Tab-separated table of C-alpha atoms and ligand atoms in Angstrom:
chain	number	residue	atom	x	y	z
A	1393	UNK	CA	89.508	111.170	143.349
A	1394	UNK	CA	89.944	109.452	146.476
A	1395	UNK	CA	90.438	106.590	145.370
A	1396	UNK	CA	93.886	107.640	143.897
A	1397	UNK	CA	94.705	109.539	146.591
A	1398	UNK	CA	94.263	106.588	148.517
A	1399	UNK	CA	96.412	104.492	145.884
A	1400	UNK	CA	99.050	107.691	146.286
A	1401	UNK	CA	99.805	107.366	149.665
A	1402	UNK	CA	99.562	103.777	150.088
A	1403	UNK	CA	103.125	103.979	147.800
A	1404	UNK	CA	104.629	106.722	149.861
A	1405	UNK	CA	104.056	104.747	153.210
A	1406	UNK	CA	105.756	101.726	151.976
A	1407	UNK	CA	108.797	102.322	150.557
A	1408	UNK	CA	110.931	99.397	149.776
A	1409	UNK	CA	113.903	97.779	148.601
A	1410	UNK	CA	113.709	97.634	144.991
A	1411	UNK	CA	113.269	94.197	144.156
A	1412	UNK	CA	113.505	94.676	139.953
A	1413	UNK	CA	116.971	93.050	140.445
A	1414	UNK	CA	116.061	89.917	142.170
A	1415	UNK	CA	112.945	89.627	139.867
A	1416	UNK	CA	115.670	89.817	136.783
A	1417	UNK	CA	118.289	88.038	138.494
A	1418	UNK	CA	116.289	85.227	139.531
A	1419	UNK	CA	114.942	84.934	135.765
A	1420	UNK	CA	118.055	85.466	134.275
A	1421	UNK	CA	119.505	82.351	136.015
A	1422	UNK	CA	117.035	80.200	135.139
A	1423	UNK	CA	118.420	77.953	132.290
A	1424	UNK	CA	115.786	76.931	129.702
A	1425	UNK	CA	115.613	72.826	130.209
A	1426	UNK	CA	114.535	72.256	126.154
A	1427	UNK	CA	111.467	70.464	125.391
A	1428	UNK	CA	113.423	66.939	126.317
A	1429	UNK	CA	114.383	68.160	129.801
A	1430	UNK	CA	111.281	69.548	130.801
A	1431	UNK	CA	109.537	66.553	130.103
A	1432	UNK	CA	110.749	65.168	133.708
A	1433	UNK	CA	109.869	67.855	134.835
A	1434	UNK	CA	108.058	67.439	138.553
A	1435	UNK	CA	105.416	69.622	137.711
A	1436	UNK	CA	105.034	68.416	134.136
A	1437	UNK	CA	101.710	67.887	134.118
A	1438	UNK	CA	100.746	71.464	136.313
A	1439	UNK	CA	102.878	73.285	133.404
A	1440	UNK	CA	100.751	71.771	130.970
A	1441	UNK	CA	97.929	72.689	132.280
A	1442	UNK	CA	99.010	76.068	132.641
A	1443	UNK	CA	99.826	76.212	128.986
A	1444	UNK	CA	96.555	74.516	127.884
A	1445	UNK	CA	94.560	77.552	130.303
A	1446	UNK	CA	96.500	80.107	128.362
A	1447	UNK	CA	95.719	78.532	124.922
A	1448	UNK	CA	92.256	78.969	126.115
A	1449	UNK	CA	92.691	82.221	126.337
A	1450	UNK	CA	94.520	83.107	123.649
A	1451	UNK	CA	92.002	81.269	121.212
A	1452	UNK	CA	88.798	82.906	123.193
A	1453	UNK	CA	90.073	86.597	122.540
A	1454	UNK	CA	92.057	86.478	119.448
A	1455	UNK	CA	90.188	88.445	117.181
A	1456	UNK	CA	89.663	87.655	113.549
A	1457	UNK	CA	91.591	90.178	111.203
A	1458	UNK	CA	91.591	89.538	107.496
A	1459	UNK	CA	92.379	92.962	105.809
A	1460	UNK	CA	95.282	93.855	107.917
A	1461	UNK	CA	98.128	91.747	109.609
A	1462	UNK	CA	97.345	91.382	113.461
A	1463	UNK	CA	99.799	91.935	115.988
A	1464	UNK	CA	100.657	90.735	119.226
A	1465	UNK	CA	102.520	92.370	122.235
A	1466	UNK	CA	103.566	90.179	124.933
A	1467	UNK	CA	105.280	91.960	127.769
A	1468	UNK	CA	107.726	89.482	130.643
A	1469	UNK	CA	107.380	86.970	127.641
A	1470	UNK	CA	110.326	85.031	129.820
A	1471	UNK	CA	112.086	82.438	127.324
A	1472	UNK	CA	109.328	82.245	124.717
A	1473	UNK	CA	107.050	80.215	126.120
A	1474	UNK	CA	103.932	81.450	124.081
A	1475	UNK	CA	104.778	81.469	121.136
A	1476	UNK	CA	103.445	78.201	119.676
A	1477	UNK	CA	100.415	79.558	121.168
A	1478	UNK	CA	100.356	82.657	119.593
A	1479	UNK	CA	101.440	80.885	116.068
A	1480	UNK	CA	98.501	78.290	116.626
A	1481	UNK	CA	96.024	81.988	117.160
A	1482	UNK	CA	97.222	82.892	113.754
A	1483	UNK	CA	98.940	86.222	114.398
A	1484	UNK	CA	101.436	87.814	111.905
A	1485	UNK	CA	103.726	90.131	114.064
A	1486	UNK	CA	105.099	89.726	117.575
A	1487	UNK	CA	106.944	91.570	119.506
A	1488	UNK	CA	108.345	89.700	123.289
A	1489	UNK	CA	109.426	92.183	125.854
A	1490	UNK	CA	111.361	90.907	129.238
A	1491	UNK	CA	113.274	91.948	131.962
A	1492	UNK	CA	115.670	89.305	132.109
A	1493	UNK	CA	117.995	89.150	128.852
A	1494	UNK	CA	118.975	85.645	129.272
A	1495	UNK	CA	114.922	85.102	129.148
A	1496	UNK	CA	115.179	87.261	126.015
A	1497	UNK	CA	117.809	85.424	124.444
A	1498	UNK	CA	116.540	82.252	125.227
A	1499	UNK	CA	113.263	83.411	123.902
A	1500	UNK	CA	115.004	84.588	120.502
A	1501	UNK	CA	116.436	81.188	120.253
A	1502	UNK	CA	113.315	79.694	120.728
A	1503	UNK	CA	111.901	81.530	117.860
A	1504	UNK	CA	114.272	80.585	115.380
A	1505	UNK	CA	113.870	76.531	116.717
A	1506	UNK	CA	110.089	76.691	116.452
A	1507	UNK	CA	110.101	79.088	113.159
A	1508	UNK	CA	106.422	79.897	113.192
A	1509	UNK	CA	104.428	81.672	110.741
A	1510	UNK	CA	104.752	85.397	111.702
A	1511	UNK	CA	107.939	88.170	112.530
A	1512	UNK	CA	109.135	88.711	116.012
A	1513	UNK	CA	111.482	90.853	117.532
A	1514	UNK	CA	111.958	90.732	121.310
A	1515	UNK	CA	113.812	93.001	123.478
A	1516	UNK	CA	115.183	93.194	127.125
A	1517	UNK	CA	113.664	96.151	129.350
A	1518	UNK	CA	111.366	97.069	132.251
A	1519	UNK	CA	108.397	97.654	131.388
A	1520	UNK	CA	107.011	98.669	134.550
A	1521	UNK	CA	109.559	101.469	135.088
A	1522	UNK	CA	109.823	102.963	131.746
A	1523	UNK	CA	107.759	103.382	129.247
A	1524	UNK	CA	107.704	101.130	126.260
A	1525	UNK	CA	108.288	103.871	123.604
A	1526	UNK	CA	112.122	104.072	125.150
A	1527	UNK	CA	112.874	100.697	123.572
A	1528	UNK	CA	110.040	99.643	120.841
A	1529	UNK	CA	110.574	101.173	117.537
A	1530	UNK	CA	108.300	104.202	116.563
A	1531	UNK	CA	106.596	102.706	113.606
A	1532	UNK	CA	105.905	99.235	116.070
A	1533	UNK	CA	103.542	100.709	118.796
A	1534	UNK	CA	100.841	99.315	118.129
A	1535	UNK	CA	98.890	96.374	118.887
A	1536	UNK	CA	95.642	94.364	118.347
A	1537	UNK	CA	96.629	92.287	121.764
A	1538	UNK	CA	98.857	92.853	124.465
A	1539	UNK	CA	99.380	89.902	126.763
A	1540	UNK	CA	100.811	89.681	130.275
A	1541	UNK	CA	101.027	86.123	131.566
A	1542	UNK	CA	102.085	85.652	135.011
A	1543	UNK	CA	104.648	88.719	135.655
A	1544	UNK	CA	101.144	91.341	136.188
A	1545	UNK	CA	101.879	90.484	140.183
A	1546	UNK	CA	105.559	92.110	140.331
A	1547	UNK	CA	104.230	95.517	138.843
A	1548	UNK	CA	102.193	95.498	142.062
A	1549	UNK	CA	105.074	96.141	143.976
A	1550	UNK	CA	103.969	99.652	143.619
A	1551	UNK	CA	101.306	102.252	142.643
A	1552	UNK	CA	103.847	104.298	140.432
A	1553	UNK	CA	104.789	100.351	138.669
A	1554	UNK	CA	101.411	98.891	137.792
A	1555	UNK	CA	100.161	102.369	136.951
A	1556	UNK	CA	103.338	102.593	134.283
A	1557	UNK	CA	102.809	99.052	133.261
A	1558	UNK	CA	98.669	99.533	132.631
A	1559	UNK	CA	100.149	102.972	130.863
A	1560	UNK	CA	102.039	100.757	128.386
A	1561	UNK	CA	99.238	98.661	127.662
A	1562	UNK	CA	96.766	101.072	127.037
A	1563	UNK	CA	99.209	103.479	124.861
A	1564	UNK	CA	100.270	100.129	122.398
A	1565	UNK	CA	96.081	99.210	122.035
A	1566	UNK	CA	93.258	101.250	119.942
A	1567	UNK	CA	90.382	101.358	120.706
A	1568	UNK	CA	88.602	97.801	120.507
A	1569	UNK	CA	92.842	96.191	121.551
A	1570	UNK	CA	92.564	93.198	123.837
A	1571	UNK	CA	94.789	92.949	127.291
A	1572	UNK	CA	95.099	89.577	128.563
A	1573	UNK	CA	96.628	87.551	131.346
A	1574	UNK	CA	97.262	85.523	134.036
A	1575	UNK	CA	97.788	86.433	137.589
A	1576	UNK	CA	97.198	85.481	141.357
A	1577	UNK	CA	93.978	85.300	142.424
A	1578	UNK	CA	93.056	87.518	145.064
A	1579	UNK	CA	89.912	86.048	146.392
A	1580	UNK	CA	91.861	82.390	146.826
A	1581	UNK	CA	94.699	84.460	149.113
A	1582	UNK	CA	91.999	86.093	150.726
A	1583	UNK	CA	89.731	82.851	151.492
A	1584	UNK	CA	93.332	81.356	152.576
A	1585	UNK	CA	94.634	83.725	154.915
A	1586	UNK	CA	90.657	83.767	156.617
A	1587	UNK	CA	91.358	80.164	157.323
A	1588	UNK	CA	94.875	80.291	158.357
A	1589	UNK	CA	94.981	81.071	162.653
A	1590	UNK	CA	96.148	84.075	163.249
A	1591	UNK	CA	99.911	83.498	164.106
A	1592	UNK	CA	99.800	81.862	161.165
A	1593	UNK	CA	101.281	83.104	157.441
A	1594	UNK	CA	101.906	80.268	155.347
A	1595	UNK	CA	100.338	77.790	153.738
A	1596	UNK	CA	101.100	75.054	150.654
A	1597	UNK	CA	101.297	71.666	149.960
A	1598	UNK	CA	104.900	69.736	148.659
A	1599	UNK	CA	105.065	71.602	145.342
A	1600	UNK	CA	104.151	75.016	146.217
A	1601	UNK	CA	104.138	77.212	149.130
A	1602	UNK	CA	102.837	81.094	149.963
A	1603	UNK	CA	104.412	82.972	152.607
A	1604	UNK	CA	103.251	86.229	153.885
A	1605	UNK	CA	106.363	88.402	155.507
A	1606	UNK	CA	103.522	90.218	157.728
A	1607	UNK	CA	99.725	88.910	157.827
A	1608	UNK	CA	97.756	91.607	155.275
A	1609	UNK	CA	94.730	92.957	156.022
A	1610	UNK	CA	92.081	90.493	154.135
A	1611	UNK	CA	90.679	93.636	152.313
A	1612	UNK	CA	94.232	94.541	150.663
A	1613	UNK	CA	94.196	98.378	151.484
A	1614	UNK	CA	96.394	99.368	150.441
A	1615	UNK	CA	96.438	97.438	147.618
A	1616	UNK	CA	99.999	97.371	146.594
A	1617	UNK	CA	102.921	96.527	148.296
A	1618	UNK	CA	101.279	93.088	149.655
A	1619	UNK	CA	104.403	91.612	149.773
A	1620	UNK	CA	104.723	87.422	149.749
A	1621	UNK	CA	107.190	84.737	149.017
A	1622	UNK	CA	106.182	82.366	146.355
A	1623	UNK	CA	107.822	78.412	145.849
A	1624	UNK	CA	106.843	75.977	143.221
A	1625	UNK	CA	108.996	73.378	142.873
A	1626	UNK	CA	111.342	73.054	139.669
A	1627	UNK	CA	110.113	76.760	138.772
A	1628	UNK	CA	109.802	79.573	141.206
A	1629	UNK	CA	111.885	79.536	144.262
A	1630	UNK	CA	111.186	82.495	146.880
A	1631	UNK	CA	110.889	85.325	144.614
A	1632	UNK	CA	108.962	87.986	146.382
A	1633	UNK	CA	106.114	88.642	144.468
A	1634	UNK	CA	103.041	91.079	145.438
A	1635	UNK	CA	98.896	90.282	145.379
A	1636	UNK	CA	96.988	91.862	142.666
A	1637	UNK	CA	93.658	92.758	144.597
A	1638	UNK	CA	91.285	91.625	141.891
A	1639	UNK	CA	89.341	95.091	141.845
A	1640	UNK	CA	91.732	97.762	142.612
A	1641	UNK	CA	93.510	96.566	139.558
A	1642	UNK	CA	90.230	96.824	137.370
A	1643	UNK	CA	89.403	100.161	138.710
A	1644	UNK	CA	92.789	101.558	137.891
A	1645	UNK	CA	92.921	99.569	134.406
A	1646	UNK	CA	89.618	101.417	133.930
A	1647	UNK	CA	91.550	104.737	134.118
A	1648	UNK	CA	93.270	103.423	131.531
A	1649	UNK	CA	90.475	102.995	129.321
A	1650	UNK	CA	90.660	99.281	129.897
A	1651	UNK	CA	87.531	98.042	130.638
A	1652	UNK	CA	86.970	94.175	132.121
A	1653	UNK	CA	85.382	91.960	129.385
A	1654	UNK	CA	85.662	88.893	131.037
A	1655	UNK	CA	87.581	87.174	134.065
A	1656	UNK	CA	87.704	83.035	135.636
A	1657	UNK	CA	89.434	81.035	138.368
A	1658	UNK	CA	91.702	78.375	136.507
A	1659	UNK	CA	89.866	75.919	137.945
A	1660	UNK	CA	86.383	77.224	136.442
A	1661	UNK	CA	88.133	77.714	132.776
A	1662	UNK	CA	89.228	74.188	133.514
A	1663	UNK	CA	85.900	72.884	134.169
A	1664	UNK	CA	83.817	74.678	131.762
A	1665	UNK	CA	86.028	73.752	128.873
A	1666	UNK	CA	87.367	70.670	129.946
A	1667	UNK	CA	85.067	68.681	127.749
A	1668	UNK	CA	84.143	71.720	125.043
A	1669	UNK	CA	84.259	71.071	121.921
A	1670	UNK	CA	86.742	74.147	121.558
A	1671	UNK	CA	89.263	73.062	123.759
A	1672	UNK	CA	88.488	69.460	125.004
A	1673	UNK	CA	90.874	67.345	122.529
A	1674	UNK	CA	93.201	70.177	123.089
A	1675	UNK	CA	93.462	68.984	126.247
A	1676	UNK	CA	94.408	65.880	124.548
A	1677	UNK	CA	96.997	66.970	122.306
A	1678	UNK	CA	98.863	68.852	125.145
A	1679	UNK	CA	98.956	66.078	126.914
A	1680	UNK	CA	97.019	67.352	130.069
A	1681	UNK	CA	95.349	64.315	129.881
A	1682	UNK	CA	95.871	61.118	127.551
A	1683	UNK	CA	93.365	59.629	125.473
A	1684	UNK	CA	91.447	57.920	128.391
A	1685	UNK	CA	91.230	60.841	130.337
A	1686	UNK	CA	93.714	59.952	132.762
A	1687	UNK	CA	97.611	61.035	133.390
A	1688	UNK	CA	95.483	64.317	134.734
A	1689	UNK	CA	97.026	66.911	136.672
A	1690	UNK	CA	96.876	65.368	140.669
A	1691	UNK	CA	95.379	67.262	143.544
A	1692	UNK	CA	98.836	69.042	144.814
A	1693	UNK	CA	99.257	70.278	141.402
A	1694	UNK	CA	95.318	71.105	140.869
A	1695	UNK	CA	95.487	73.195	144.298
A	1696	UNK	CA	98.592	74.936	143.299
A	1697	UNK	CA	96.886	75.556	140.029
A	1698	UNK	CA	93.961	77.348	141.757
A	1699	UNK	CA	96.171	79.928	143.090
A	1700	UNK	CA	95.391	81.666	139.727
A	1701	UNK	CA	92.636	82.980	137.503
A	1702	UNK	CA	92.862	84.279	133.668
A	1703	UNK	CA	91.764	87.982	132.950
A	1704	UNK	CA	90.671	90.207	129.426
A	1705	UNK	CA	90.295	93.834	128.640
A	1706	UNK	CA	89.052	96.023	125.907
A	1707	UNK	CA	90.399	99.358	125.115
A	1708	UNK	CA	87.565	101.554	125.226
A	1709	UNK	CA	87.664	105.823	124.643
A	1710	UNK	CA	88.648	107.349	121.334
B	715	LIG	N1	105.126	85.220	130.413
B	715	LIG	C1	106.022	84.095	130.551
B	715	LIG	C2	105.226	82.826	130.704
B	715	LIG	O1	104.009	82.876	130.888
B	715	LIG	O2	105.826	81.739	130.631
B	715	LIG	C3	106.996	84.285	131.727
B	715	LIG	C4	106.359	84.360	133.078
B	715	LIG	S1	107.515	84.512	134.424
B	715	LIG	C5	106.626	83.818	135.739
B	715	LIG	C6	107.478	86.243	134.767
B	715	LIG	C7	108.299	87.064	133.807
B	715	LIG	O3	108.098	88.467	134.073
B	715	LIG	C8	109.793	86.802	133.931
B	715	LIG	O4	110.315	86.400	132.689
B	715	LIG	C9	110.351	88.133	134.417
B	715	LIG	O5	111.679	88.379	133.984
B	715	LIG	C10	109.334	89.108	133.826
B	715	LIG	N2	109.355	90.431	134.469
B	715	LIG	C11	109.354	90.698	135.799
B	715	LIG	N3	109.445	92.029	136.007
B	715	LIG	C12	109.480	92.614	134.774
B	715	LIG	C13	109.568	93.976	134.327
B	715	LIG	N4	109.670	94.981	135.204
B	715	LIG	N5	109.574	94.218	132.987
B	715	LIG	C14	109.507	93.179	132.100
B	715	LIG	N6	109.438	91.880	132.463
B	715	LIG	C15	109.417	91.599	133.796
């Protein structure tokens, strides 16, 4: 397959610093703010829109179970972030995977504060250098849903990562298993960098800012290794993360037996739901917006938000 082949050497040419450590290190010194903190937050409003786009998606692919408990995996699960989310979805079992073990422990915490309505457990390991049967326990592999929200772009670092991540995934789902996520969006770099002149490899606003080490080619071949710096302010602060060209990722998920069900720009989840009956007043009670539509998310935050798009798979094969 040339294609692979292609993928192969792309990871030979490029070899790199590991940057696992700075991913972890930079995670593992965040400290968690608490619900009180983070309400003065800069970016309060941008993380609650975030979190209202992944309730979306949580809701829309959650399937309905009701003669068997159903089970989520949710791989760089950071501090715990989700798991309202996943309570409000109805699951029964979770299981949080993470890098960082201050995330981890932060995330266990979190758990016993919120005390929803199904089991965890939660571990700290890579899960895009090892495989997942190293730490999960062999009667816990599997899963109706594996999520991976915002930490898909890192494994793109390398061929040999997101191939071992997208291994993970598709060895913890059966057939008919949901992967979901958030990630950059490739098509937004790749309309960016058009615009930008050609000395040119940054661009941003005051909140966030994207900056290229070397300008990529706007097709992303090689697609991974596309190495840029990311900022957004009171979150992420120039942590080199890598792009996730949109369909070398769903051709390779494919050989995974993870085929693409269904995939949107933020933006376009957040104007095709906005006023849904679905997910419209949950808009509402997330605070996104108050009760007369306003305290929305402003245009900075908006544009920053467009840097990403939402993404599901099914597990096909036997
Ligand atoms: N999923 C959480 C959320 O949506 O709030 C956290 C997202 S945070 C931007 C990215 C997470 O990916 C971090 O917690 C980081 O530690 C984790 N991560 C990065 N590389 C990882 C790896 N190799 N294995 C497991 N987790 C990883």
């Amino acid at each position: 397959n040339n294609e692979e082949e292609t993928y192969s050497r792309a990871a030979d040419d490029h070899p790199r610093k590991d940057v696992r450590d700075v991913v972890r290190t930079h995670y593992n010194a965040r400290p968690d703010m608490g619900t009180r903190k983070r309400q003065f937050s800069p970016i309060i409003q941008l993380k609650r829109f975030n979190n209202w786009i992944k309730s979306v998606l949580i809701q829309k692919f959650t399937p309905r179970v009701d003669d068997r408990p159903l089970l989520v995996l949710d791989l760089g699960c950071g501090k715990g972030g989700d798991l309202i989310k996943w309570d409000k979805a109805g699951i029964d079992g979770y299981i949080g995977v993470d890098i960082a073990e201050n995330s981890v422990d932060q995330a266990k915490r979190r758990y016993r504060e919120l005390q929803p309505c199904f089991d965890a457990l939660f571990y700290a390991g890579d899960c895009f250098s090892r495989s997942v049967s190293e730490f999960l326990p062999p009667d816990q592999r599997q899963f109706d849903i594996v999520s991976l929200q915002f930490c898909l772009h890192y494994a793109f670092e390398s061929e040999l990562k997101a191939r071992r991540l997208l291994e993970n995934v598709s060895k913890c789902l059966p057939r008919g298993g949901i992967m979901l996520g958030t990630i950059p969006n490739s098509d937004i770099i790749s309309q960016r960098l058009k615009e930008l002149p050609p000395s040119e490899v940054s661009w941003g606003n005051d909140i966030y800012s994207v900056r290229f080490t070397q300008r990529p080619s706007h097709t992303f071949r090689p697609p991974f290794g596309i190495q840029y710096f990311f900022y957004l302010e009171d979150a992420v602060t120039d942590v080199p993360e890598y792009v996730v060209p949109f369909e070398a990722f769903r051709a390779i998920a494919e050989t995974y037996d993870l085929e693409l069900l269904w995939q949107k720009p933020f933006v376009d989840i957040f104007n095709e739901e906005k006023n849904s009956e679905a997910f419209g007043n949950l808009m509402e009670r997330m605070k996104v917006v108050d009760s007369n539509g306003k305290r929305g998310i402003d245009p900075q935050e908006l544009e920053a938000a467009s840097f990403y798009l939402a993404f599901a798979f099914e597990k096909r094969g036997i």
